[in-house]
Amino acid sequence: MDIKTENLSHIYMPGSPISHVALDNINLEIKNGSFVGLIGHTGSGKSTLIQHFNGLLKPTSGKVLLGGKDINESRETLKQLRFKVGLVFQYPEYQLFDETVEADIAYGPKNMELTEAEIKERVFEAINYVSLDEALLKKSPFELSGGQRRRAAIAGILALRPEVLILDEPTAGLDPKGRDDILSNISRLQKERGITVILVSHSMEDVAKVCESVIVMNKGTVAMQGSVRDVFRESETLKKLQLNVPQITQLVLKLRREGYNLPDDIYTTDKAFEEFLKLIKKSPNQKGSVG
Amino acid sequence: MITDITLGQYIPGNSILHRLDPRTKILLTFAFIAVVFITENIIGYVLIGFLLALLIKMSGIPFKFILKSLKPIYFFVIFTALLNLFMTGGKYIVSFGIFHISREGIILAATMALRLIFLVAGTSLLTYTTSPIVLTDGIEALLKPLEKIKFPAHELAMMMTIALRFIPTIIEETDKIMKAQSARGADFDTGGLIKKAKAMIPLLIPLFISSFRRADELALAMECRGYHGGEGRTKLKELRFKKLDLTAFLVFTLLAALCIFVGKFNLFYI
């Protein structure tokens, strides 16, 4: 489903001395089936923006359109909307509450009033997508490790089978293995099911690895928008917005300045590895200086 | 969602009321409460109303916020007023069926309603213009003399500081968990009492767990910084009475005396 915003603005506590403009006239279009990264400095309005996509926050002015329809129409559509647009909050493990992991993941589907069999099917499908061991289903969520808890919480949203999946920093505070697992699982899910995914992240590496396009927010406005390549090419502009390009890109740019013949559009370590190999093969006499 | 709870909310500003010493404000708030209770007739209440309006104007707090602080007692005010209106004896002016309204009833209903409104509006002015930390500092200073009879003034103040300090945090957290569960289709607003109570479980359990975790972390952090209670502890900001406080005391005493004089003695025979 396409997501579109028209002149979307949001003001917190309007009319009080502490009112704060969180979103200022946002016009965006996110195409069906795309994998979008949403980046921005803390307080740039990312979290406020994504909460408009499933109707948790209402615009102060402007519209949010999902598949061409304004989402703030009636109460009934709002509940249906939450199942269509799955939102995984930051540190989602803090919302686990039920006696067993299985019951917790089933909470969403139960609210959808599905049959027992259907709920069970969805729970199993969801844990498969986050690679959570089936044996953990009967355990209490509070017995799990941090990484497992995070997966269980994400599975709770996946069990809704959302058409749009929004993740707010799903890898924050996880170890490198945990973050790689979660990212590749989401990537697989997006490819297999063709759903739209919006990934909010502070990690440029994560965004470069899995996203197709990037939206950069700054002070409640959209500062940049485009493909991963187009956005990360503007390293100077990103730095002005207190952001950066992936570390590997910083390294490649430095090497380029030193005179090494490398392309300027390397954003992942895999791609960099490939290019380094090519460079070493091409000029064997330079090998010593590379090492 | 629930971020518009006003309990213990402080609105920063630089008005005279903001700059007063917290002890002055606490003592004068108690004096204000006493004046409200002593006053008996409607003219006295009109005067108190003027005094309160003046204080609100001076504080720079939007009138809207004062109304918001009254929200939880609307029902109570109306209930009390109605009860007094119909249950007071005297010379009946209007009667229909078993209901009788007397002149005394009308006056009593109005004074009771005003009394409640003034009490809450007056005390909310204290919390609106005083930050929680400063407020508990003031309470601790006022309770200090009681330490001679082993009253735990510092501990009480510390507990209040912590409780007040964490109200916004817990409100924020509640809001976050509510949103997270709403994203999974939780419905906190519709359905009967039992359904609503059941809907609270996914909210309360995570909230409880994180509160315990936070308390544990806070205790550890305090011990790491060598906290050992109030004995020998000094303050970063010492409280000092200024000229402004003396003026406030004098002005308030005069106005309060006027209110009591008019309110207690029925000058106009109504």
JSON list of C-alpha atoms in Angstrom, two decimals, chain B residues 27-213:
[
{"chain": "B", "resi": 27, "resn": "LEU", "atom": "CA", "xyz": [2.54, 28.83, 54.06]},
{"chain": "B", "resi": 28, "resn": "LEU", "atom": "CA", "xyz": [0.39, 31.27, 52.12]},
{"chain": "B", "resi": 29, "resn": "THR", "atom": "CA", "xyz": [-1.41, 28.41, 50.40]},
{"chain": "B", "resi": 30, "resn": "PHE", "atom": "CA", "xyz": [-2.30, 27.01, 53.83]},
{"chain": "B", "resi": 31, "resn": "ALA", "atom": "CA", "xyz": [-3.40, 30.48, 54.91]},
{"chain": "B", "resi": 32, "resn": "PHE", "atom": "CA", "xyz": [-5.51, 30.72, 51.77]},
{"chain": "B", "resi": 33, "resn": "ILE", "atom": "CA", "xyz": [-7.18, 27.38, 52.57]},
{"chain": "B", "resi": 34, "resn": "ALA", "atom": "CA", "xyz": [-7.91, 28.63, 56.10]},
{"chain": "B", "resi": 35, "resn": "VAL", "atom": "CA", "xyz": [-9.43, 31.86, 54.73]},
{"chain": "B", "resi": 36, "resn": "VAL", "atom": "CA", "xyz": [-11.64, 29.86, 52.36]},
{"chain": "B", "resi": 37, "resn": "PHE", "atom": "CA", "xyz": [-12.94, 27.78, 55.28]},
{"chain": "B", "resi": 38, "resn": "ILE", "atom": "CA", "xyz": [-13.46, 30.70, 57.64]},
{"chain": "B", "resi": 39, "resn": "THR", "atom": "CA", "xyz": [-15.42, 32.73, 55.11]},
{"chain": "B", "resi": 40, "resn": "GLU", "atom": "CA", "xyz": [-19.13, 32.08, 55.43]},
{"chain": "B", "resi": 41, "resn": "ASN", "atom": "CA", "xyz": [-21.06, 34.44, 53.20]},
{"chain": "B", "resi": 42, "resn": "ILE", "atom": "CA", "xyz": [-21.29, 35.04, 49.53]},
{"chain": "B", "resi": 43, "resn": "ILE", "atom": "CA", "xyz": [-19.70, 38.51, 49.53]},
{"chain": "B", "resi": 44, "resn": "GLY", "atom": "CA", "xyz": [-16.62, 37.04, 51.16]},
{"chain": "B", "resi": 45, "resn": "TYR", "atom": "CA", "xyz": [-16.45, 34.46, 48.38]},
{"chain": "B", "resi": 46, "resn": "VAL", "atom": "CA", "xyz": [-16.74, 37.11, 45.70]},
{"chain": "B", "resi": 47, "resn": "LEU", "atom": "CA", "xyz": [-13.75, 38.83, 47.32]},
{"chain": "B", "resi": 48, "resn": "ILE", "atom": "CA", "xyz": [-11.75, 35.58, 47.44]},
{"chain": "B", "resi": 49, "resn": "GLY", "atom": "CA", "xyz": [-12.67, 35.03, 43.81]},
{"chain": "B", "resi": 50, "resn": "PHE", "atom": "CA", "xyz": [-11.19, 38.42, 42.95]},
{"chain": "B", "resi": 51, "resn": "LEU", "atom": "CA", "xyz": [-8.06, 37.65, 44.97]},
{"chain": "B", "resi": 52, "resn": "LEU", "atom": "CA", "xyz": [-7.63, 34.32, 43.20]},
{"chain": "B", "resi": 53, "resn": "ALA", "atom": "CA", "xyz": [-8.21, 35.85, 39.76]},
{"chain": "B", "resi": 54, "resn": "LEU", "atom": "CA", "xyz": [-5.58, 38.47, 40.57]},
{"chain": "B", "resi": 55, "resn": "LEU", "atom": "CA", "xyz": [-3.08, 35.76, 41.61]},
{"chain": "B", "resi": 56, "resn": "ILE", "atom": "CA", "xyz": [-3.75, 33.76, 38.43]},
{"chain": "B", "resi": 57, "resn": "LYS", "atom": "CA", "xyz": [-3.26, 36.89, 36.35]},
{"chain": "B", "resi": 58, "resn": "MET", "atom": "CA", "xyz": [0.02, 37.62, 38.17]},
{"chain": "B", "resi": 59, "resn": "SER", "atom": "CA", "xyz": [1.28, 34.07, 37.68]},
{"chain": "B", "resi": 60, "resn": "GLY", "atom": "CA", "xyz": [0.92, 34.23, 33.90]},
{"chain": "B", "resi": 61, "resn": "ILE", "atom": "CA", "xyz": [-0.55, 30.71, 33.87]},
{"chain": "B", "resi": 62, "resn": "PRO", "atom": "CA", "xyz": [-3.15, 30.46, 31.07]},
{"chain": "B", "resi": 63, "resn": "PHE", "atom": "CA", "xyz": [-6.65, 30.33, 32.55]},
{"chain": "B", "resi": 64, "resn": "LYS", "atom": "CA", "xyz": [-7.22, 27.17, 30.48]},
{"chain": "B", "resi": 65, "resn": "PHE", "atom": "CA", "xyz": [-4.74, 25.28, 32.66]},
{"chain": "B", "resi": 66, "resn": "ILE", "atom": "CA", "xyz": [-6.54, 26.30, 35.85]},
{"chain": "B", "resi": 67, "resn": "LEU", "atom": "CA", "xyz": [-9.80, 24.97, 34.38]},
{"chain": "B", "resi": 68, "resn": "LYS", "atom": "CA", "xyz": [-7.99, 21.76, 33.43]},
{"chain": "B", "resi": 69, "resn": "SER", "atom": "CA", "xyz": [-6.87, 21.25, 37.04]},
{"chain": "B", "resi": 70, "resn": "LEU", "atom": "CA", "xyz": [-10.53, 21.47, 38.08]},
{"chain": "B", "resi": 71, "resn": "LYS", "atom": "CA", "xyz": [-11.57, 18.69, 35.71]},
{"chain": "B", "resi": 72, "resn": "PRO", "atom": "CA", "xyz": [-11.31, 15.81, 38.23]},
{"chain": "B", "resi": 73, "resn": "ILE", "atom": "CA", "xyz": [-13.62, 17.58, 40.71]},
{"chain": "B", "resi": 74, "resn": "TYR", "atom": "CA", "xyz": [-16.40, 18.75, 38.36]},
{"chain": "B", "resi": 75, "resn": "PHE", "atom": "CA", "xyz": [-18.61, 15.81, 39.30]},
{"chain": "B", "resi": 76, "resn": "PHE", "atom": "CA", "xyz": [-17.90, 16.27, 42.99]},
{"chain": "B", "resi": 77, "resn": "VAL", "atom": "CA", "xyz": [-18.72, 19.98, 42.84]},
{"chain": "B", "resi": 78, "resn": "ILE", "atom": "CA", "xyz": [-22.02, 19.42, 41.02]},
{"chain": "B", "resi": 79, "resn": "PHE", "atom": "CA", "xyz": [-22.98, 16.58, 43.37]},
{"chain": "B", "resi": 80, "resn": "THR", "atom": "CA", "xyz": [-22.27, 18.64, 46.49]},
{"chain": "B", "resi": 81, "resn": "ALA", "atom": "CA", "xyz": [-24.07, 21.66, 45.10]},
{"chain": "B", "resi": 82, "resn": "LEU", "atom": "CA", "xyz": [-27.19, 19.64, 44.20]},
{"chain": "B", "resi": 83, "resn": "LEU", "atom": "CA", "xyz": [-27.24, 17.90, 47.56]},
{"chain": "B", "resi": 84, "resn": "ASN", "atom": "CA", "xyz": [-27.06, 21.22, 49.40]},
{"chain": "B", "resi": 85, "resn": "LEU", "atom": "CA", "xyz": [-29.57, 22.81, 47.07]},
{"chain": "B", "resi": 86, "resn": "PHE", "atom": "CA", "xyz": [-32.31, 20.28, 47.77]},
{"chain": "B", "resi": 87, "resn": "MET", "atom": "CA", "xyz": [-31.55, 19.12, 51.30]},
{"chain": "B", "resi": 88, "resn": "THR", "atom": "CA", "xyz": [-31.31, 22.45, 53.08]},
{"chain": "B", "resi": 89, "resn": "GLY", "atom": "CA", "xyz": [-34.34, 23.46, 55.12]},
{"chain": "B", "resi": 90, "resn": "GLY", "atom": "CA", "xyz": [-35.70, 26.97, 55.53]},
{"chain": "B", "resi": 91, "resn": "LYS", "atom": "CA", "xyz": [-38.27, 29.07, 53.75]},
{"chain": "B", "resi": 92, "resn": "TYR", "atom": "CA", "xyz": [-38.99, 27.34, 50.46]},
{"chain": "B", "resi": 93, "resn": "ILE", "atom": "CA", "xyz": [-39.08, 29.53, 47.38]},
{"chain": "B", "resi": 94, "resn": "VAL", "atom": "CA", "xyz": [-39.71, 26.85, 44.79]},
{"chain": "B", "resi": 95, "resn": "SER", "atom": "CA", "xyz": [-41.33, 23.45, 45.33]},
{"chain": "B", "resi": 96, "resn": "PHE", "atom": "CA", "xyz": [-42.11, 20.70, 42.89]},
{"chain": "B", "resi": 97, "resn": "GLY", "atom": "CA", "xyz": [-43.09, 17.24, 44.10]},
{"chain": "B", "resi": 98, "resn": "ILE", "atom": "CA", "xyz": [-40.74, 16.15, 46.84]},
{"chain": "B", "resi": 99, "resn": "PHE", "atom": "CA", "xyz": [-38.13, 18.73, 45.87]},
{"chain": "B", "resi": 100, "resn": "HIS", "atom": "CA", "xyz": [-37.96, 22.02, 47.69]},
{"chain": "B", "resi": 101, "resn": "ILE", "atom": "CA", "xyz": [-35.51, 24.81, 47.15]},
{"chain": "B", "resi": 102, "resn": "SER", "atom": "CA", "xyz": [-34.99, 27.34, 49.89]},
{"chain": "B", "resi": 103, "resn": "ARG", "atom": "CA", "xyz": [-33.11, 30.63, 49.85]},
{"chain": "B", "resi": 104, "resn": "GLU", "atom": "CA", "xyz": [-30.63, 29.17, 52.34]},
{"chain": "B", "resi": 105, "resn": "GLY", "atom": "CA", "xyz": [-30.23, 26.16, 50.07]},
{"chain": "B", "resi": 106, "resn": "ILE", "atom": "CA", "xyz": [-29.24, 28.26, 47.10]},
{"chain": "B", "resi": 107, "resn": "ILE", "atom": "CA", "xyz": [-26.71, 30.22, 49.12]},
{"chain": "B", "resi": 108, "resn": "LEU", "atom": "CA", "xyz": [-25.27, 27.11, 50.74]},
{"chain": "B", "resi": 109, "resn": "ALA", "atom": "CA", "xyz": [-25.00, 25.29, 47.39]},
{"chain": "B", "resi": 110, "resn": "ALA", "atom": "CA", "xyz": [-23.20, 28.24, 45.83]},
{"chain": "B", "resi": 111, "resn": "THR", "atom": "CA", "xyz": [-20.79, 28.66, 48.75]},
{"chain": "B", "resi": 112, "resn": "MET", "atom": "CA", "xyz": [-19.98, 24.95, 48.89]},
{"chain": "B", "resi": 113, "resn": "ALA", "atom": "CA", "xyz": [-19.31, 24.78, 45.16]},
{"chain": "B", "resi": 114, "resn": "LEU", "atom": "CA", "xyz": [-17.16, 27.91, 45.27]},
{"chain": "B", "resi": 115, "resn": "ARG", "atom": "CA", "xyz": [-15.30, 26.63, 48.33]},
{"chain": "B", "resi": 116, "resn": "LEU", "atom": "CA", "xyz": [-14.27, 23.43, 46.48]},
{"chain": "B", "resi": 117, "resn": "ILE", "atom": "CA", "xyz": [-13.34, 25.27, 43.30]},
{"chain": "B", "resi": 118, "resn": "PHE", "atom": "CA", "xyz": [-11.26, 27.85, 45.17]},
{"chain": "B", "resi": 119, "resn": "LEU", "atom": "CA", "xyz": [-9.45, 25.17, 47.18]},
{"chain": "B", "resi": 120, "resn": "VAL", "atom": "CA", "xyz": [-8.37, 23.20, 44.13]},
{"chain": "B", "resi": 121, "resn": "ALA", "atom": "CA", "xyz": [-7.62, 26.24, 41.95]},
{"chain": "B", "resi": 122, "resn": "GLY", "atom": "CA", "xyz": [-5.60, 27.86, 44.74]},
{"chain": "B", "resi": 123, "resn": "THR", "atom": "CA", "xyz": [-3.51, 24.81, 45.50]},
{"chain": "B", "resi": 124, "resn": "SER", "atom": "CA", "xyz": [-2.97, 24.01, 41.83]},
{"chain": "B", "resi": 125, "resn": "LEU", "atom": "CA", "xyz": [-1.52, 27.50, 41.48]},
{"chain": "B", "resi": 126, "resn": "LEU", "atom": "CA", "xyz": [1.16, 26.40, 43.96]},
{"chain": "B", "resi": 127, "resn": "THR", "atom": "CA", "xyz": [2.19, 23.35, 41.91]},
{"chain": "B", "resi": 128, "resn": "TYR", "atom": "CA", "xyz": [1.93, 25.22, 38.61]},
{"chain": "B", "resi": 129, "resn": "THR", "atom": "CA", "xyz": [4.37, 27.92, 39.74]},
{"chain": "B", "resi": 130, "resn": "THR", "atom": "CA", "xyz": [6.76, 25.80, 41.82]},
{"chain": "B", "resi": 131, "resn": "SER", "atom": "CA", "xyz": [8.96, 23.07, 40.36]},
{"chain": "B", "resi": 132, "resn": "PRO", "atom": "CA", "xyz": [8.63, 19.76, 42.25]},
{"chain": "B", "resi": 133, "resn": "ILE", "atom": "CA", "xyz": [12.24, 19.87, 43.43]},
{"chain": "B", "resi": 134, "resn": "VAL", "atom": "CA", "xyz": [11.90, 23.37, 44.87]},
{"chain": "B", "resi": 135, "resn": "LEU", "atom": "CA", "xyz": [8.55, 22.45, 46.39]},
{"chain": "B", "resi": 136, "resn": "THR", "atom": "CA", "xyz": [9.96, 19.51, 48.32]},
{"chain": "B", "resi": 137, "resn": "ASP", "atom": "CA", "xyz": [12.93, 21.63, 49.34]},
{"chain": "B", "resi": 138, "resn": "GLY", "atom": "CA", "xyz": [10.43, 24.02, 50.85]},
{"chain": "B", "resi": 139, "resn": "ILE", "atom": "CA", "xyz": [8.52, 21.25, 52.62]},
{"chain": "B", "resi": 140, "resn": "GLU", "atom": "CA", "xyz": [11.73, 19.82, 54.01]},
{"chain": "B", "resi": 141, "resn": "ALA", "atom": "CA", "xyz": [12.79, 23.22, 55.34]},
{"chain": "B", "resi": 142, "resn": "LEU", "atom": "CA", "xyz": [9.38, 23.74, 56.95]},
{"chain": "B", "resi": 143, "resn": "LEU", "atom": "CA", "xyz": [9.44, 20.28, 58.57]},
{"chain": "B", "resi": 144, "resn": "LYS", "atom": "CA", "xyz": [13.05, 20.63, 59.76]},
{"chain": "B", "resi": 145, "resn": "PRO", "atom": "CA", "xyz": [12.16, 21.74, 63.31]},
{"chain": "B", "resi": 146, "resn": "LEU", "atom": "CA", "xyz": [10.20, 18.49, 63.74]},
{"chain": "B", "resi": 147, "resn": "GLU", "atom": "CA", "xyz": [13.42, 16.48, 63.38]},
{"chain": "B", "resi": 148, "resn": "LYS", "atom": "CA", "xyz": [14.03, 17.27, 67.07]},
{"chain": "B", "resi": 149, "resn": "ILE", "atom": "CA", "xyz": [11.21, 14.89, 67.90]},
{"chain": "B", "resi": 150, "resn": "LYS", "atom": "CA", "xyz": [12.65, 12.23, 65.50]},
{"chain": "B", "resi": 151, "resn": "PHE", "atom": "CA", "xyz": [10.37, 13.12, 62.63]},
{"chain": "B", "resi": 152, "resn": "PRO", "atom": "CA", "xyz": [12.06, 11.90, 59.37]},
{"chain": "B", "resi": 153, "resn": "ALA", "atom": "CA", "xyz": [11.81, 15.22, 57.50]},
{"chain": "B", "resi": 154, "resn": "HIS", "atom": "CA", "xyz": [14.63, 14.54, 55.05]},
{"chain": "B", "resi": 155, "resn": "GLU", "atom": "CA", "xyz": [13.49, 11.02, 54.22]},
{"chain": "B", "resi": 156, "resn": "LEU", "atom": "CA", "xyz": [9.94, 12.21, 53.69]},
{"chain": "B", "resi": 157, "resn": "ALA", "atom": "CA", "xyz": [11.13, 15.01, 51.41]},
{"chain": "B", "resi": 158, "resn": "MET", "atom": "CA", "xyz": [13.37, 12.62, 49.47]},
{"chain": "B", "resi": 159, "resn": "MET", "atom": "CA", "xyz": [10.49, 10.22, 48.97]},
{"chain": "B", "resi": 160, "resn": "MET", "atom": "CA", "xyz": [8.29, 13.04, 47.75]},
{"chain": "B", "resi": 161, "resn": "THR", "atom": "CA", "xyz": [10.99, 14.33, 45.43]},
{"chain": "B", "resi": 162, "resn": "ILE", "atom": "CA", "xyz": [11.43, 10.91, 43.90]},
{"chain": "B", "resi": 163, "resn": "ALA", "atom": "CA", "xyz": [7.70, 10.33, 43.59]},
{"chain": "B", "resi": 164, "resn": "LEU", "atom": "CA", "xyz": [7.11, 13.73, 41.98]},
{"chain": "B", "resi": 165, "resn": "ARG", "atom": "CA", "xyz": [10.18, 13.40, 39.80]},
{"chain": "B", "resi": 166, "resn": "PHE", "atom": "CA", "xyz": [8.92, 10.13, 38.36]},
{"chain": "B", "resi": 167, "resn": "ILE", "atom": "CA", "xyz": [5.33, 11.17, 37.67]},
{"chain": "B", "resi": 168, "resn": "PRO", "atom": "CA", "xyz": [6.19, 12.56, 34.21]},
{"chain": "B", "resi": 169, "resn": "THR", "atom": "CA", "xyz": [8.44, 9.56, 33.49]},
{"chain": "B", "resi": 170, "resn": "ILE", "atom": "CA", "xyz": [5.68, 7.12, 34.35]},
{"chain": "B", "resi": 171, "resn": "ILE", "atom": "CA", "xyz": [3.10, 9.12, 32.39]},
{"chain": "B", "resi": 172, "resn": "GLU", "atom": "CA", "xyz": [5.43, 9.03, 29.40]},
{"chain": "B", "resi": 173, "resn": "GLU", "atom": "CA", "xyz": [6.01, 5.32, 29.84]},
{"chain": "B", "resi": 174, "resn": "THR", "atom": "CA", "xyz": [2.28, 4.64, 30.18]},
{"chain": "B", "resi": 175, "resn": "ASP", "atom": "CA", "xyz": [1.69, 6.58, 27.00]},
{"chain": "B", "resi": 176, "resn": "LYS", "atom": "CA", "xyz": [4.37, 4.58, 25.21]},
{"chain": "B", "resi": 177, "resn": "ILE", "atom": "CA", "xyz": [3.08, 1.18, 26.33]},
{"chain": "B", "resi": 178, "resn": "MET", "atom": "CA", "xyz": [-0.50, 2.22, 25.57]},
{"chain": "B", "resi": 179, "resn": "LYS", "atom": "CA", "xyz": [0.56, 3.11, 22.06]},
{"chain": "B", "resi": 180, "resn": "ALA", "atom": "CA", "xyz": [2.55, -0.08, 21.64]},
{"chain": "B", "resi": 181, "resn": "GLN", "atom": "CA", "xyz": [-0.41, -2.21, 22.72]},
{"chain": "B", "resi": 182, "resn": "SER", "atom": "CA", "xyz": [-2.78, -0.13, 20.59]},
{"chain": "B", "resi": 183, "resn": "ALA", "atom": "CA", "xyz": [-0.55, -0.96, 17.65]},
{"chain": "B", "resi": 184, "resn": "ARG", "atom": "CA", "xyz": [-1.45, -4.59, 18.39]},
{"chain": "B", "resi": 185, "resn": "GLY", "atom": "CA", "xyz": [-5.14, -3.75, 18.41]},
{"chain": "B", "resi": 186, "resn": "ALA", "atom": "CA", "xyz": [-5.67, -3.09, 22.13]},
{"chain": "B", "resi": 187, "resn": "ASP", "atom": "CA", "xyz": [-8.76, -1.02, 22.85]},
{"chain": "B", "resi": 188, "resn": "PHE", "atom": "CA", "xyz": [-8.71, 0.97, 26.10]},
{"chain": "B", "resi": 189, "resn": "ASP", "atom": "CA", "xyz": [-11.77, 3.12, 25.51]},
{"chain": "B", "resi": 190, "resn": "THR", "atom": "CA", "xyz": [-14.74, 0.98, 24.51]},
{"chain": "B", "resi": 191, "resn": "GLY", "atom": "CA", "xyz": [-16.63, -1.87, 26.20]},
{"chain": "B", "resi": 192, "resn": "GLY", "atom": "CA", "xyz": [-18.09, -2.41, 29.66]},
{"chain": "B", "resi": 193, "resn": "LEU", "atom": "CA", "xyz": [-16.33, -2.12, 32.99]},
{"chain": "B", "resi": 194, "resn": "ILE", "atom": "CA", "xyz": [-15.02, -5.70, 32.99]},
{"chain": "B", "resi": 195, "resn": "LYS", "atom": "CA", "xyz": [-13.78, -5.48, 29.41]},
{"chain": "B", "resi": 196, "resn": "LYS", "atom": "CA", "xyz": [-12.07, -2.19, 30.21]},
{"chain": "B", "resi": 197, "resn": "ALA", "atom": "CA", "xyz": [-10.44, -3.64, 33.33]},
{"chain": "B", "resi": 198, "resn": "LYS", "atom": "CA", "xyz": [-9.20, -6.62, 31.33]},
{"chain": "B", "resi": 199, "resn": "ALA", "atom": "CA", "xyz": [-7.80, -4.31, 28.67]},
{"chain": "B", "resi": 200, "resn": "MET", "atom": "CA", "xyz": [-5.62, -2.73, 31.38]},
{"chain": "B", "resi": 201, "resn": "ILE", "atom": "CA", "xyz": [-3.62, -5.92, 32.02]},
{"chain": "B", "resi": 202, "resn": "PRO", "atom": "CA", "xyz": [-1.32, -5.52, 28.98]},
{"chain": "B", "resi": 203, "resn": "LEU", "atom": "CA", "xyz": [-0.66, -1.98, 30.18]},
{"chain": "B", "resi": 204, "resn": "LEU", "atom": "CA", "xyz": [-0.22, -2.51, 33.92]},
{"chain": "B", "resi": 205, "resn": "ILE", "atom": "CA", "xyz": [2.09, -5.52, 33.87]},
{"chain": "B", "resi": 206, "resn": "PRO", "atom": "CA", "xyz": [4.83, -3.92, 31.75]},
{"chain": "B", "resi": 207, "resn": "LEU", "atom": "CA", "xyz": [4.42, -0.72, 33.77]},
{"chain": "B", "resi": 208, "resn": "PHE", "atom": "CA", "xyz": [4.87, -2.57, 37.07]},
{"chain": "B", "resi": 209, "resn": "ILE", "atom": "CA", "xyz": [7.91, -4.43, 35.85]},
{"chain": "B", "resi": 210, "resn": "SER", "atom": "CA", "xyz": [9.64, -1.33, 34.56]},
{"chain": "B", "resi": 211, "resn": "SER", "atom": "CA", "xyz": [8.83, 0.60, 37.75]},
{"chain": "B", "resi": 212, "resn": "PHE", "atom": "CA", "xyz": [10.51, -2.06, 39.87]},
{"chain": "B", "resi": 213, "resn": "ARG", "atom": "CA", "xyz": [13.47, -2.15, 37.52]}
]
